[in-house]
Amino acid sequence: MGMTRSKAPTLEMVAHHAGVSRATVSRVVNGAATVDKQMVEVVQRSIDALNYVPNRAARSLARRRTQSIALVVPESAAKVFADPFFASVVQGIALELAPTDYTLNMIIESEAQAPKTRRYLLGGNVDGALVVSHHTGDHSWAELSDMLPVVFGGRPLVRSDSEHHFVDVDNLRGARIAVQYLIDRGRTHVATIAGPQDMPPGLDRLTGWAQVLAEAGLQPGPVAYGDFTADSGAAAMRTLLEGGEPIDAVFVANDQMALGAYPVLREAGRRIPDDVAVVGFDDSYFSASTDPPLTTVHQPLVEMGAEMARVLVNLIEGRPTETATVMDGTLVERGSA
Amino acid sequence: MGMTRSKAPTLEMVAHHAGVSRATVSRVVNGAATVDKQMVEVVQRSIDALNYVPNRAARSLARRRTQSIALVVPESAAKVFADPFFASVVQGIALELAPTDYTLNMIIESEAQAPKTRRYLLGGNVDGALVVSHHTGDHSWAELSDMLPVVFGGRPLVRSDSEHHFVDVDNLRGARIAVQYLIDRGRTHVATIAGPQDMPPGLDRLTGWAQVLAEAGLQPGPVAYGDFTADSGAAAMRTLLEGGEPIDAVFVANDQMALGAYPVLREAGRRIPDDVAVVGFDDSYFSASTDPPLTTVHQPLVEMGAEMARVLVNLIEGRPTETATVMDGTLVERGSA
DNA sequence: TTGTAAGCGTTATCAG
DNA sequence: CTGATAACGCTTACAA
């Protein structure tokens, strides 16, 4: 077990090697403009020779800056990582942060550990925090905003007075686009399988559906509710069918539920999209593999993550930045509508 | 924008408040046994009163320990987070680490940033590293093992001489279990859709299939290869069917490919599982929602992540620990076989 | 059992 | 433009 970790060279050693003061080395390392070109050369050579790399802890201590930002994951851990939404957002964050010299500290927030997390965040261990609260819209970390730069992913469920920074995807517009598409293709009896109404995405997607229908002067079709799982989608579809109202299209608030609705439709003898067109939401990775492939609303999740990171860094570094950013989704046409 | 970050209380302040020396406070904070009970009480009260929380950087500097471990993600970032394998493993890691006072530093490793990553890891910024290399078996970070405690997720493609620590799921046994199940149910013409043969999982799953068939004295059925995507699964299934050999079961090296094989089978008029039974691998989250639900091999991914973390912490703290851990999968019976 | 004081590796202030 | 020299907040021998 080669645990031969040779002690890292210090700035002191570099200074000695180069025959200059520590201050100068520090300046070179940090790219200060006020250093003689010759000096820089010399010092740089020593740095390379010794393979010097600055000690992060020491630097943090001196600068009173950690150069690291927390990624807090508040939802029940079990679901979070399996959730493609979360996965994509994190990806965007990580990608955006990679070239900067901020480090991403993943902290998973279980109910029981809340105080510990709070202390960690407030204890000066990070320069800022990113909190991703997809479904819940739960901004229980809102108070933190006063103590620490914080950017939320997903809009708050309630519009609070204090100004939180957040970036979100535009669920309302996404839904509108989807339903409009259905209408444009001649569908007139558009039902919907909605998500939970205590989560912003569930709420907004239903609202979008209702809006467009109203604007088109169409009767709103029947509504059934699910909880974003495939099973609930199947149940909802069954409810819709049993309702007896005519249906030639259904806007499903997420792909998972659409996945569940598929076999129910098939068993009922309704062909997709001939008899009933279906449009999903999220562009989940399996949606191209369903039969028929699912037409769905794609959200710029990766970009959303990147934007979150960007905003936070701005905040940390005292640059002006937008308080709310809402990103548009796009419809990806496949075979189901 | 309330950036009123009040300066955190220092150990010094606590000491003053409590009327003791900094050393004593430090001892209390770190739970040293050599402190008078009374003292502990007093100090603790001050700590609470001031809401003191130790500064991580200062502590690291003094202790020469960062208390943080790196999670390096070497694969092309784009896929990694969408990959349920990775997601589950990370979940396990995060969960295991949460109650400890190690912090998880996610570092996403793009080709271009390799040197930066190396410097980061070797620059004393972390106490150890976890590298997850699912498919590839690529242990290009192997060299690191000599400089820093490292634990790999997924076995190396080639058995190297230096002793790397790794934990893996047992793909071979998983495959064996699946195929044995098929045989036990009376199937005698068992084909397989294998994964890429330059990845350990692809390799081992195919080997397991071949082994069991041989041991049962059965002729090996036809083999077709895919790349773990649904499309490739569809293509492979087509190849299998066109081959003309009798097939009453197919062991598919992962669920995605099984997903792709489904419609091909259906179009060919073969009922699942009546005409041909299919067993997948991975227990992907959609596998319960397919029609029929997919019987598949579940791997203890979360546990695997947890184990990785456990091993690494042992390594870091100088405790003895196993070099290789291989975890068993289990068959989850659903409707497809 | 508690206190003193010397670091830990950088940065930053101030002279020179 | 460069060099001393204090911090930065905590740990840890070593004393008392």
XYZ file of C-alpha atoms (C1' of nucleotides) in Angstrom:
706
model
C 0.000 0.000 0.000
C 2.195 2.844 -1.264
C 1.174 5.514 1.171
C 4.431 7.336 0.487
C 2.882 10.767 0.381
C 5.899 13.009 0.053
C 5.396 16.285 1.869
C 4.332 18.906 -0.587
C 6.712 21.733 -1.355
C 5.755 24.995 0.274
C 5.837 28.498 -0.975
C 8.724 29.035 1.398
C 10.745 26.365 -0.337
C 10.078 27.883 -3.713
C 11.162 31.270 -2.435
C 14.352 29.777 -1.147
C 15.004 27.887 -4.343
C 14.476 31.002 -6.411
C 16.368 33.220 -4.046
C 13.515 35.634 -3.516
C 11.041 36.427 -0.783
C 7.867 34.549 -0.113
C 5.904 37.618 -0.972
C 7.267 37.625 -4.468
C 6.496 34.008 -5.028
C 2.996 34.609 -3.794
C 2.641 37.439 -6.251
C 3.788 35.316 -9.121
C 1.511 32.507 -8.162
C -1.412 34.862 -8.065
C -0.485 36.616 -11.261
C 0.055 40.027 -9.763
C 0.823 42.637 -12.393
C 3.442 44.312 -10.292
C 6.230 41.816 -10.787
C 9.284 42.162 -12.938
C 9.161 39.950 -16.004
C 12.543 38.500 -15.231
C 11.474 37.652 -11.730
C 8.384 35.915 -12.928
C 10.487 33.725 -15.162
C 12.870 32.760 -12.425
C 10.169 32.052 -9.917
C 8.119 30.112 -12.378
C 11.091 27.908 -13.082
C 11.460 27.133 -9.416
C 7.780 26.404 -9.145
C 7.992 23.940 -11.960
C 11.187 22.447 -10.664
C 9.748 21.762 -7.274
C 6.349 20.941 -8.672
C 4.825 23.378 -6.272
C 1.107 23.658 -5.779
C -0.428 26.106 -3.305
C -1.955 24.731 -0.152
C -5.617 25.375 -0.266
C -6.223 25.460 3.451
C -3.514 28.001 4.071
C -4.744 30.126 1.257
C -8.315 29.975 2.502
C -7.239 30.926 5.951
C -5.281 33.909 4.789
C -7.764 35.097 2.232
C -10.816 34.374 4.278
C -12.225 32.762 1.171
C -12.748 29.052 0.739
C -13.102 28.961 -3.013
C -15.613 26.244 -2.613
C -19.317 26.203 -2.988
C -21.845 23.865 -1.494
C -24.338 21.891 -3.466
C -27.113 21.055 -1.083
C -29.525 18.337 -1.897
C -32.529 18.678 0.342
C -34.904 16.037 -0.905
C -34.975 12.550 0.445
C -31.667 11.295 -0.809
C -33.093 8.085 -2.153
C -34.890 9.705 -5.019
C -32.658 12.557 -5.802
C -29.915 10.879 -7.695
C -32.164 8.657 -9.689
C -34.015 11.739 -10.775
C -32.818 12.754 -14.207
C -33.791 16.305 -13.465
C -31.373 16.528 -10.652
C -28.710 14.638 -12.551
C -28.754 17.060 -15.433
C -28.731 20.125 -13.279
C -25.781 18.861 -11.319
C -24.026 18.091 -14.525
C -24.472 21.658 -15.664
C -23.202 22.974 -12.375
C -20.160 20.768 -12.373
C -19.335 21.611 -15.945
C -19.627 25.310 -15.352
C -17.494 25.203 -12.249
C -14.800 22.932 -13.615
C -12.743 25.628 -15.336
C -13.056 28.046 -12.420
C -11.148 27.485 -9.264
C -14.201 26.856 -7.244
C -14.670 23.429 -5.861
C -18.035 21.758 -5.540
C -18.952 20.411 -2.134
C -21.785 17.997 -2.301
C -23.759 17.918 0.860
C -26.737 15.699 1.140
C -29.323 17.038 3.462
C -31.264 14.545 5.509
C -33.912 15.847 7.823
C -31.975 14.720 10.848
C -28.835 16.490 9.762
C -30.381 19.854 9.139
C -28.639 21.620 12.019
C -25.327 20.113 11.056
C -25.795 21.331 7.513
C -26.733 24.762 8.695
C -23.640 25.020 10.800
C -21.528 23.767 7.985
C -22.836 26.358 5.590
C -22.707 29.188 8.050
C -19.396 28.139 9.528
C -17.507 29.754 6.739
C -16.793 26.471 5.056
C -18.082 27.594 1.704
C -18.313 30.860 -0.137
C -21.825 30.198 -1.305
C -24.468 27.555 -1.778
C -26.539 26.103 -4.552
C -29.758 24.447 -3.536
C -31.703 22.323 -5.898
C -35.291 21.783 -4.921
C -36.955 20.455 -7.989
C -40.411 19.357 -7.132
C -40.943 20.703 -3.719
C -40.360 24.371 -4.318
C -39.336 24.180 -0.740
C -37.109 27.063 0.103
C -36.561 26.177 3.688
C -33.064 27.378 3.205
C -34.337 30.784 2.382
C -33.122 32.262 5.613
C -29.622 31.389 4.563
C -29.779 33.953 1.837
C -29.195 36.600 4.413
C -26.030 35.042 5.677
C -24.522 33.578 2.571
C -24.846 33.918 -1.173
C -27.381 31.310 -2.223
C -28.910 30.419 -5.561
C -31.918 28.184 -5.838
C -32.795 25.840 -8.643
C -36.516 25.794 -9.204
C -38.763 28.602 -8.247
C -40.088 29.051 -4.742
C -43.588 27.785 -4.149
C -44.583 31.025 -2.596
C -43.231 34.335 -3.678
C -41.450 35.585 -0.636
C -40.590 39.135 0.162
C -36.888 38.766 0.585
C -35.143 38.552 -2.720
C -33.885 35.093 -3.344
C -31.871 34.360 -6.390
C -33.123 31.499 -8.428
C -33.118 30.057 -11.876
C -35.865 27.877 -13.170
C -37.152 26.330 -16.313
C -40.354 27.747 -17.625
C -42.890 25.082 -16.890
C -45.795 27.238 -17.843
C -44.502 28.095 -21.267
C -43.397 24.533 -21.809
C -46.896 23.322 -21.154
C -48.337 25.976 -23.398
C -46.111 24.947 -26.247
C -47.088 21.326 -25.869
C -50.802 21.944 -25.773
C -50.654 24.451 -28.594
C -48.926 21.811 -30.656
C -51.738 19.414 -30.002
C -54.324 21.989 -30.990
C -52.404 22.885 -34.128
C -52.569 19.273 -35.165
C -56.322 19.393 -34.988
C -56.964 17.859 -31.602
C -59.986 19.284 -29.883
C -60.528 17.100 -26.841
C -57.337 17.561 -24.913
C -57.242 15.899 -21.522
C -54.353 16.122 -19.097
C -52.657 14.026 -16.497
C -51.424 16.616 -14.051
C -48.752 16.398 -11.413
C -49.060 17.167 -7.705
C -50.473 20.617 -7.150
C -48.226 21.433 -4.271
C -45.172 21.494 -6.481
C -44.477 24.333 -8.865
C -43.956 22.111 -11.908
C -47.205 20.283 -11.263
C -49.006 23.539 -10.817
C -47.524 25.434 -13.725
C -47.927 22.673 -16.239
C -51.586 22.334 -15.453
C -52.057 26.065 -15.643
C -50.381 26.210 -19.040
C -52.663 23.506 -20.324
C -55.748 25.315 -19.104
C -54.616 28.676 -20.453
C -54.006 27.538 -23.999
C -57.242 25.633 -24.172
C -59.137 28.661 -22.960
C -57.373 30.962 -25.380
C -58.236 28.630 -28.240
C -61.832 28.701 -27.200
C -61.815 24.998 -26.542
C -63.576 23.163 -23.755
C -61.034 21.954 -21.213
C -60.820 18.174 -21.322
C -60.927 16.029 -18.202
C -58.105 16.249 -15.668
C -56.630 13.424 -13.626
C -53.829 13.728 -11.149
C -50.710 11.672 -10.593
C -47.580 12.002 -8.543
C -45.076 11.891 -11.363
C -44.558 8.134 -11.133
C -45.360 5.699 -13.917
C -47.864 3.845 -11.792
C -49.768 6.974 -10.981
C -49.785 7.796 -14.657
C -51.409 4.483 -15.440
C -54.030 5.001 -12.780
C -54.744 8.514 -13.988
C -55.114 7.330 -17.564
C -57.566 4.727 -16.413
C -59.556 7.377 -14.598
C -59.606 9.534 -17.681
C -60.855 6.694 -19.843
C -63.497 5.620 -17.386
C -64.778 9.160 -17.202
C -66.354 8.566 -20.566
C -65.607 11.988 -21.957
C -64.280 12.053 -25.496
C -60.493 12.311 -25.641
C -58.314 12.642 -28.690
C -55.198 13.903 -26.950
C -53.652 13.947 -23.530
C -50.993 16.239 -22.217
C -49.087 14.376 -19.517
C -47.164 16.432 -16.976
C -44.112 14.221 -17.173
C -42.706 11.381 -19.229
C -42.801 8.864 -16.436
C -46.529 9.192 -16.155
C -46.813 9.041 -19.926
C -44.877 5.805 -19.787
C -47.466 4.467 -17.389
C -50.325 5.703 -19.524
C -49.136 3.943 -22.671
C -50.158 0.369 -21.875
C -53.471 1.524 -20.431
C -54.240 3.259 -23.690
C -53.164 0.237 -25.661
C -55.275 -2.123 -23.589
C -58.234 0.126 -24.110
C -57.734 -0.291 -27.823
C -56.738 3.305 -28.421
C -53.916 3.724 -30.871
C -51.201 6.310 -30.274
C -51.216 8.773 -31.853
C -54.037 7.914 -34.255
C -56.812 7.721 -31.690
C -55.218 9.737 -28.960
C -52.117 11.834 -29.216
C -49.915 12.100 -26.164
C -47.293 14.659 -25.288
C -45.077 14.285 -22.279
C -42.765 16.576 -20.398
C -39.083 16.375 -19.457
C -37.649 14.547 -22.433
C -36.523 11.736 -20.165
C -33.863 9.560 -21.594
C -36.211 6.682 -22.254
C -38.696 8.757 -24.148
C -37.063 8.036 -27.484
C -37.297 4.309 -26.843
C -40.974 4.009 -26.104
C -43.359 2.658 -28.685
C -44.212 4.957 -30.292
C -41.433 7.359 -29.341
C -42.760 10.025 -27.062
C -43.205 13.601 -28.174
C -42.250 15.668 -25.204
C -41.054 18.996 -23.876
C -37.343 19.233 -23.450
C -36.009 21.472 -20.751
C -32.548 23.008 -20.780
C -31.554 21.415 -17.505
C -27.849 21.352 -18.044
C -27.919 24.997 -18.994
C -30.008 25.711 -15.967
C -27.358 24.191 -13.737
C -24.672 26.161 -15.479
C -26.661 29.326 -15.046
C -27.099 28.653 -11.353
C -23.369 28.317 -10.959
C -22.744 31.427 -12.984
C -25.134 33.502 -10.925
C -23.698 32.252 -7.682
C -20.158 33.044 -8.675
C -21.258 36.526 -9.648
C -22.876 36.906 -6.279
C -19.814 35.693 -4.458
C -17.505 37.937 -6.363
C -19.715 40.912 -5.870
C -20.653 41.345 -9.490
C -24.163 42.449 -10.383
C -26.392 39.608 -11.493
C -29.994 38.809 -12.267
C -32.250 37.772 -9.432
C -34.483 35.457 -11.381
C -33.709 33.592 -14.553
C -36.304 31.523 -16.322
C -35.262 29.285 -19.161
C -37.371 28.140 -22.067
C -38.109 24.588 -23.015
C -38.608 23.256 -26.516
C -40.854 20.642 -27.977
C -39.169 17.599 -29.393
C -41.417 15.953 -31.918
C -41.397 12.202 -31.975
C -44.102 9.779 -32.846
C -46.759 10.124 -30.194
C -48.566 13.226 -31.300
C -29.297 41.637 -1.056
C -28.516 40.995 2.592
C -24.887 40.066 2.370
C -24.517 40.894 6.022
C -22.276 37.981 6.769
C -21.361 38.621 10.371
C -17.830 37.502 11.079
C -17.858 34.070 12.599
C -16.876 33.703 16.234
C -13.420 32.268 16.687
C -12.095 29.798 19.157
C -10.299 32.702 20.742
C -13.572 34.451 21.407
C -15.039 31.375 22.966
C -12.002 31.035 25.194
C -12.369 34.592 26.300
C -16.073 34.230 26.903
C -15.524 31.125 28.971
C -12.518 32.511 30.750
C -10.208 29.693 29.745
C -7.371 29.193 27.330
C -7.745 28.455 23.665
C -6.156 25.072 24.204
C -8.935 24.065 26.514
C -11.622 25.118 24.140
C -9.898 23.212 21.405
C -9.843 20.150 23.590
C -13.513 20.425 24.342
C -14.383 20.915 20.721
C -12.407 17.844 19.804
C -13.759 15.769 22.622
C -10.473 15.192 24.376
C -10.831 12.926 27.383
C -8.472 14.955 29.519
C -10.804 17.754 30.355
C -12.576 18.382 33.616
C -16.289 17.750 33.428
C -17.045 21.126 34.874
C -14.852 22.798 32.311
C -16.535 21.004 29.492
C -19.865 22.303 30.686
C -18.713 25.853 30.933
C -16.978 25.847 27.602
C -19.866 24.157 25.899
C -22.154 26.845 27.178
C -19.949 29.511 25.672
C -19.803 27.639 22.436
C -23.550 27.529 22.274
C -23.902 31.091 23.373
C -21.630 32.382 20.668
C -22.834 29.817 18.196
C -19.283 28.891 17.500
C -18.323 26.568 14.700
C -14.706 25.676 13.973
C -13.081 27.120 10.900
C -12.324 24.304 8.593
C -9.409 25.901 6.815
C -7.602 26.725 10.010
C -8.165 23.272 11.310
C -6.923 21.686 8.125
C -3.860 23.806 8.156
C -3.001 22.911 11.704
C -3.848 19.275 11.423
C -2.408 18.787 8.006
C -5.613 16.964 7.146
C -8.303 18.313 4.871
C -11.148 16.086 6.012
C -12.391 16.048 2.517
C -12.354 13.427 -0.142
C -12.552 13.789 -3.872
C -15.084 12.083 -6.056
C -13.593 11.986 -9.494
C -15.783 11.346 -12.443
C -13.591 10.434 -15.357
C -16.049 9.590 -18.065
C -17.328 12.062 -20.549
C -19.398 14.269 -18.323
C -22.395 14.235 -20.570
C -23.310 10.649 -19.901
C -22.209 10.214 -16.388
C -25.018 11.855 -14.536
C -27.713 10.410 -16.667
C -26.308 7.002 -15.954
C -28.317 5.389 -13.190
C -25.334 3.285 -12.281
C -23.327 6.310 -11.438
C -26.221 8.014 -9.748
C -26.782 5.153 -7.354
C -23.151 4.765 -6.515
C -22.806 8.435 -5.752
C -25.869 8.246 -3.622
C -24.302 5.475 -1.579
C -21.123 7.435 -1.187
C -22.874 10.589 -0.123
C -25.058 8.755 2.339
C -22.143 6.967 3.911
C -20.126 10.120 4.224
C -22.897 12.316 5.539
C -22.583 11.350 9.198
C -18.791 11.468 9.153
C -17.003 14.748 9.035
C -15.592 14.155 5.646
C -16.760 16.371 2.896
C -17.314 15.193 -0.630
C -15.567 17.149 -3.354
C -17.017 16.423 -6.705
C -14.536 16.878 -9.435
C -15.524 16.211 -12.961
C -12.653 15.080 -15.056
C -12.599 16.199 -18.658
C -9.755 15.065 -20.835
C -8.438 18.575 -21.153
C -8.359 19.137 -17.450
C -6.440 16.039 -16.522
C -3.306 17.845 -15.371
C -5.334 20.277 -13.339
C -7.122 17.413 -11.677
C -3.879 15.663 -10.951
C -2.445 18.728 -9.335
C -5.568 19.215 -7.338
C -5.525 15.696 -5.998
C -1.829 15.652 -5.318
C -1.719 19.188 -4.001
C -2.944 18.084 -0.629
C -6.428 19.329 -1.206
C -8.061 16.071 -0.270
C -7.264 13.209 2.047
C -8.237 10.602 -0.493
C -10.077 9.982 -3.718
C -12.905 7.871 -4.995
C -12.940 7.153 -8.681
C -15.928 5.678 -10.374
C -15.194 4.105 -13.731
C -18.193 2.056 -14.532
C -17.981 0.720 -17.992
C -14.512 1.538 -19.006
C -12.574 -0.263 -16.333
C -10.120 2.436 -17.090
C -7.815 2.906 -14.184
C -5.793 5.676 -15.628
C -5.676 7.102 -12.188
C -3.914 4.035 -10.965
C -0.675 5.860 -10.499
C -2.365 8.054 -7.963
C -2.665 5.121 -5.644
C 0.932 5.551 -4.754
C 0.553 9.137 -3.714
C -2.869 9.195 -2.167
C -5.414 6.772 -0.795
C -7.674 5.873 -3.690
C -10.591 3.505 -4.032
C -12.001 2.532 -7.392
C -15.554 1.647 -8.219
C -15.632 -1.091 -10.801
C -12.857 -3.538 -11.294
C -9.850 -2.713 -13.438
C -9.949 -4.113 -16.935
C -6.546 -5.604 -16.541
C -5.281 -6.994 -13.328
C -2.376 -4.756 -12.511
C 0.509 -5.607 -10.285
C 0.192 -2.739 -7.875
C -2.549 -3.301 -5.407
C -5.406 -0.990 -6.056
C -8.335 -0.936 -3.776
C -11.607 -1.386 -5.486
C -15.135 -2.517 -4.934
C -17.275 -3.918 -7.649
C -20.529 -5.654 -8.247
C -20.244 -9.255 -9.302
C -21.260 -9.195 -12.932
C -20.253 -12.742 -13.522
C -22.365 -14.161 -10.744
C -25.225 -11.895 -11.673
C -25.223 -13.271 -15.174
C -24.981 -16.804 -13.884
C -27.982 -16.322 -11.672
C -30.026 -14.921 -14.534
C -29.202 -17.671 -16.967
C -29.643 -20.374 -14.370
C -33.091 -18.985 -13.715
C -33.935 -19.307 -17.368
C -32.735 -22.879 -17.456
C -34.624 -23.756 -14.320
C -37.779 -22.590 -16.012
C -37.208 -25.060 -18.774
C -35.656 -22.887 -21.434
C -33.153 -24.713 -23.561
C -32.305 -22.325 -26.361
C -30.866 -19.370 -24.531
C -29.458 -16.624 -26.708
C -27.772 -13.505 -25.414
C -27.397 -9.894 -26.349
C -23.974 -9.061 -24.997
C -22.410 -5.726 -24.190
C -19.118 -4.316 -25.454
C -16.300 -6.720 -24.821
C -13.828 -4.069 -23.850
C -15.707 -3.265 -20.704
C -15.654 -5.503 -17.669
C -19.437 -5.673 -17.336
C -19.840 -6.595 -20.980
C -17.192 -9.205 -20.703
C -18.240 -10.762 -17.419
C -21.913 -10.969 -18.241
C -21.205 -12.830 -21.436
C -18.824 -15.159 -19.654
C -21.397 -15.923 -16.993
C -23.946 -16.781 -19.641
C -21.549 -19.131 -21.410
C -20.435 -20.805 -18.210
C -23.871 -21.728 -16.974
C -24.967 -23.027 -20.319
C -21.897 -25.196 -20.549
C -22.325 -26.484 -17.019
C -25.911 -27.398 -17.797
C -24.770 -29.328 -20.831
C -26.743 -27.036 -23.101
C -25.705 -25.783 -26.506
C -24.873 -22.114 -26.292
C -27.479 -20.109 -28.163
C -26.558 -17.390 -30.635
C -24.801 -14.248 -29.480
C -25.283 -10.714 -30.747
C -23.511 -7.639 -29.500
C -24.751 -4.220 -28.561
C -23.304 -1.171 -26.873
C -25.719 -0.948 -23.970
C -28.068 1.450 -25.760
C -31.673 0.627 -26.585
C -31.086 1.041 -30.294
C -28.242 -1.401 -30.291
C -30.426 -3.821 -28.376
C -33.050 -3.616 -31.077
C -30.487 -4.220 -33.774
C -29.000 -7.144 -31.903
C -32.400 -8.708 -31.409
C -33.045 -8.416 -35.097
C -29.752 -10.131 -35.839
C -30.606 -12.921 -33.459
C -33.980 -13.469 -35.085
C -32.634 -13.375 -38.603
C -30.024 -15.932 -37.665
C -32.757 -18.498 -37.809
C -31.593 -20.504 -34.830
C -34.313 -21.540 -32.405
C -34.587 -19.208 -29.420
C -36.845 -19.544 -26.421
C -35.005 -17.159 -24.143
C -32.579 -14.304 -24.320
C -30.317 -12.979 -21.644
C -29.740 -9.295 -22.333
C -26.663 -7.693 -20.795
C -28.556 -4.628 -19.684
C -32.079 -3.315 -19.379
C -31.686 -0.599 -21.947
C -30.927 -3.123 -24.627
C -33.778 -5.265 -23.427
C -35.998 -2.245 -23.825
C -34.872 -2.027 -27.418
C -35.385 -5.727 -27.990
C -38.974 -5.726 -26.827
C -40.662 -4.150 -29.841
C -38.526 -6.204 -32.225
C -39.731 -9.349 -30.565
C -43.285 -8.160 -30.642
C -43.137 -7.251 -34.303
C -41.753 -10.678 -35.054
C -44.834 -12.111 -33.424
C -42.981 -13.614 -30.482
C -44.768 -13.229 -27.202
C -42.871 -12.402 -24.032
C -42.409 -14.544 -22.049
C -44.502 -17.290 -23.663
C -42.462 -17.652 -26.823
C -39.248 -16.144 -25.633
C -38.332 -15.265 -22.098
C -36.113 -12.269 -21.548
C -34.000 -11.362 -18.570
C -32.207 -8.053 -18.336
C -29.512 -6.655 -16.120
C -29.288 -3.567 -13.887
C -32.832 -3.267 -12.654
C -33.095 0.129 -14.255
C -35.852 2.232 -12.928
C -38.026 1.800 -15.968
C -37.836 -1.966 -15.902
C -40.937 -2.292 -13.772
C -42.905 -0.200 -16.244
C -42.226 -2.114 -19.414
C -44.822 -4.392 -20.872
C -44.421 -7.024 -19.610
C -42.385 -5.866 -16.626
C -38.796 -6.893 -17.061
C -37.220 -9.617 -14.979
C -33.714 -8.430 -14.324
C -30.633 -8.600 -12.146
C -30.517 -6.013 -9.443
C -27.148 -4.800 -8.306
C -26.486 -3.308 -4.896
C -25.198 -0.064 -6.294
C -25.976 2.133 -3.355
C -24.284 -0.329 -1.054
C -21.361 -0.414 -3.391
C -20.940 3.327 -3.115
C -21.204 3.130 0.636
C -18.596 0.413 0.716
C -16.245 2.473 -1.394
C -16.519 5.318 1.048
C -16.042 3.022 3.993
C -12.920 1.490 2.536
C -11.456 4.851 1.669
C -12.018 6.228 5.126
C -10.335 3.176 6.577
C -7.416 3.737 4.293
C -7.159 7.378 5.214
C -7.333 6.704 8.876
C -4.761 3.955 8.658
C -7.116 1.167 9.567
C -6.707 -2.203 7.880
C -9.197 -2.815 5.128
C -9.944 -5.194 2.301
C -8.302 -4.606 -1.042
C -11.079 -5.953 -3.196
C -14.754 -6.184 -2.400
C -17.172 -7.793 -4.769
C -20.866 -7.480 -4.117
C -23.579 -9.862 -5.163
C -26.571 -9.032 -7.276
C -30.005 -10.570 -6.977
C -32.615 -11.533 -9.483
C -35.835 -9.607 -9.344
C -38.598 -11.627 -10.888
C -41.129 -9.729 -12.890
C -43.144 -10.778 -15.856
C -40.711 -11.309 -18.686
C -39.315 -14.736 -17.897
C -6.065 19.018 34.217
C -4.950 23.522 32.100
C -2.065 27.084 30.040
C 1.843 28.758 26.998
C 3.574 29.218 22.765
C 5.251 27.583 18.509
C 3.856 26.377 14.350
C 0.683 25.131 9.836
C 1.390 27.764 4.509
C -0.574 31.868 2.546
C -1.792 36.591 1.942
C -1.558 41.412 2.776
C 0.155 45.747 4.754
C 3.828 48.761 4.760
C 8.199 50.232 4.314
C 12.217 50.514 1.477
C 9.013 46.476 -7.783
C 10.522 43.682 -3.669
C 11.011 42.282 1.136
C 9.896 42.057 6.147
C 6.377 40.951 9.083
C 2.097 40.630 10.950
C -2.129 38.274 10.652
C -5.584 34.098 9.461
C -7.867 30.380 13.352
C -6.674 26.176 15.141
C -3.741 22.206 17.049
C -0.203 20.383 19.907
C 3.965 19.518 22.211
C 5.757 21.075 26.371
C 5.364 23.222 30.855
C 3.260 24.256 34.978
